[in-house]
Amino acid sequence: MKIVSASLLALGLLAAAGMAQAANNCTVSLKGDDAMKFDLKTATVSASCATITIELAHTGKMPAAAMGHNVVIAAAKDMDGIARDAIKAGVTNHYVPKGDARVIASTTLIGGGQKTRITLPGKKLTAGGDYNFFCSFPGHSTLMKGKLVVTK
Ligand code: ZN
């Protein structure tokens, strides 16, 4: 009987450890395609992560000049303004306004078959804040956007 309860306890501890790890969202993996879509509408990260990694894989075949994708992280209220200014920033700046304080993080612009990633400190985000992730290629943010949920 003693042995049984010991193993049950061990199982319980293992399950608790597994849950703690699952709750620790420090990586977001997005896929973008030739249909101008991200595979996720919502992603969750934790502000307590020392480092948050945002990964993007372009699963399409079209070149960056025609169907380029990036990932920009910003407050939801700033998304439209950044997307407008991104057009002026142009392709040489990966369609991200240079030195723009509204941009919390942004990846490079990639084409079909390519991958990119960025990291940011979790403390740059506030738990419960209203954030979006989106592609700032001209015209894409109307479809290529999602909610970035930030937990503690
Ligand atoms: Zn795009």
Coordinates of C-alpha atoms in Angstrom, one line a residue, residues 5-150:
S5 CA 0.8 5.8 -2.7
A6 CA 4.4 6.7 -3.2
S7 CA 4.1 6.1 -7.0
L8 CA 0.8 7.9 -7.1
L9 CA 2.6 10.9 -5.4
A10 CA 5.4 10.6 -7.9
L11 CA 2.9 10.6 -10.8
G12 CA 1.2 13.6 -9.3
L13 CA 4.5 15.5 -9.1
L14 CA 5.3 14.6 -12.7
A15 CA 1.9 15.9 -13.9
A16 CA 2.3 19.1 -12.0
A17 CA 5.8 19.7 -13.5
G18 CA 4.3 19.1 -17.0
M19 CA 1.6 21.6 -16.4
A20 CA 4.0 24.2 -15.2
Q21 CA 6.1 23.8 -18.4
A22 CA 3.0 24.0 -20.6
A23 CA 1.9 27.2 -18.9
N24 CA 5.3 28.8 -19.6
N25 CA 4.7 30.1 -23.1
C26 CA 8.0 31.5 -24.2
T27 CA 7.8 30.6 -27.9
V28 CA 5.3 31.5 -30.6
S29 CA 5.6 29.6 -33.9
L30 CA 3.7 31.1 -36.8
K31 CA 3.3 30.0 -40.4
G32 CA 2.4 32.3 -43.2
D33 CA 1.4 31.2 -46.7
D34 CA 0.8 32.4 -50.3
A35 CA -2.9 32.9 -49.4
M36 CA -1.9 35.9 -47.1
K37 CA -2.8 34.0 -43.9
F38 CA -1.2 33.2 -40.6
D39 CA -2.0 29.8 -39.2
L40 CA -2.9 31.3 -35.8
K41 CA -5.5 33.9 -34.8
T42 CA -4.4 33.9 -31.2
A43 CA -1.0 33.2 -29.6
T44 CA -0.2 33.3 -25.9
V45 CA 3.1 34.3 -24.3
S46 CA 4.1 34.9 -20.7
A47 CA 5.5 38.2 -19.6
S48 CA 7.6 36.2 -17.0
C49 CA 9.7 34.6 -19.7
A50 CA 13.2 35.9 -19.6
T51 CA 13.2 35.7 -23.4
I52 CA 10.2 35.3 -25.8
T53 CA 11.0 33.8 -29.2
I54 CA 8.7 34.6 -32.2
E55 CA 9.3 32.2 -35.1
L56 CA 7.9 32.6 -38.6
A57 CA 8.0 30.1 -41.4
H58 CA 6.7 31.1 -44.9
T59 CA 5.2 27.9 -46.2
G60 CA 4.4 29.3 -49.6
K61 CA 6.4 29.6 -52.8
M62 CA 6.0 33.2 -53.8
P63 CA 9.0 35.6 -53.4
A64 CA 9.2 38.3 -50.6
A65 CA 8.6 41.0 -53.2
A66 CA 5.2 39.7 -54.1
M67 CA 4.0 37.9 -51.0
G68 CA 6.5 38.8 -48.2
H69 CA 5.7 38.2 -44.6
N70 CA 7.1 39.4 -41.3
V71 CA 5.8 39.5 -37.8
V72 CA 5.4 42.8 -35.9
I73 CA 4.4 42.9 -32.2
A74 CA 2.6 46.0 -31.1
A75 CA -0.2 47.3 -28.9
A76 CA -3.5 46.6 -30.8
K77 CA -4.2 50.3 -31.0
D78 CA -0.9 51.0 -32.8
M79 CA -1.3 48.3 -35.5
D80 CA -3.1 50.4 -38.2
G81 CA -0.7 53.4 -37.8
I82 CA 2.4 51.1 -38.0
A83 CA 0.9 49.4 -41.1
R84 CA 0.4 52.8 -42.8
D85 CA 3.9 54.0 -42.0
A86 CA 5.3 50.6 -43.0
I87 CA 4.5 51.4 -46.6
K88 CA 6.7 54.5 -46.5
A89 CA 9.5 52.5 -44.7
G90 CA 9.6 50.2 -47.7
V91 CA 11.0 46.8 -48.5
T92 CA 14.6 47.8 -47.7
N93 CA 13.4 48.3 -44.1
H94 CA 11.4 45.1 -44.1
Y95 CA 8.3 47.3 -44.1
V96 CA 8.9 48.3 -40.5
P97 CA 9.3 52.1 -39.7
K98 CA 12.8 52.6 -38.4
G99 CA 13.3 53.4 -34.7
D100 CA 9.5 53.4 -34.2
A101 CA 8.8 53.2 -30.4
R102 CA 5.3 51.7 -31.2
V103 CA 7.1 48.6 -32.6
I104 CA 7.8 46.3 -29.7
A105 CA 9.4 43.6 -31.9
S106 CA 9.6 42.8 -35.6
T107 CA 11.2 40.1 -37.7
T108 CA 12.8 40.5 -41.1
L109 CA 10.6 40.1 -44.2
I110 CA 10.8 36.7 -45.8
G111 CA 9.5 34.9 -48.9
G112 CA 8.3 31.4 -49.6
G113 CA 10.4 28.6 -48.1
Q114 CA 12.2 30.9 -45.7
K115 CA 12.2 31.2 -41.9
T116 CA 12.9 34.0 -39.5
R117 CA 12.8 34.6 -35.8
I118 CA 13.3 37.3 -33.2
T119 CA 13.6 37.3 -29.5
L120 CA 12.4 39.9 -27.0
P121 CA 12.5 40.1 -23.2
G122 CA 9.2 39.1 -21.6
K123 CA 9.3 42.2 -19.5
K124 CA 8.7 44.3 -22.7
L125 CA 5.1 43.0 -22.5
T126 CA 2.5 43.6 -19.8
A127 CA 0.3 40.8 -18.6
G128 CA -3.3 41.4 -19.6
G129 CA -2.3 44.1 -22.2
D130 CA -4.0 44.4 -25.6
Y131 CA -1.4 43.3 -28.2
N132 CA -1.5 42.2 -31.8
F133 CA 0.9 40.3 -34.0
F134 CA 0.6 41.1 -37.7
C135 CA 2.4 41.3 -41.0
S136 CA 3.3 44.8 -42.1
F137 CA 3.7 44.0 -45.8
P138 CA 1.5 46.6 -47.6
G139 CA -2.2 45.4 -47.4
H140 CA -1.5 42.3 -45.4
S141 CA -2.5 43.4 -41.9
T142 CA -6.2 43.3 -42.8
L143 CA -5.9 39.5 -43.0
M144 CA -2.6 38.6 -41.4
K145 CA -3.2 39.6 -37.8
G146 CA -4.0 38.0 -34.5
K147 CA -4.2 38.6 -30.9
L148 CA -1.2 38.2 -28.7
V149 CA -2.4 37.2 -25.3
V150 CA 0.1 38.0 -22.5

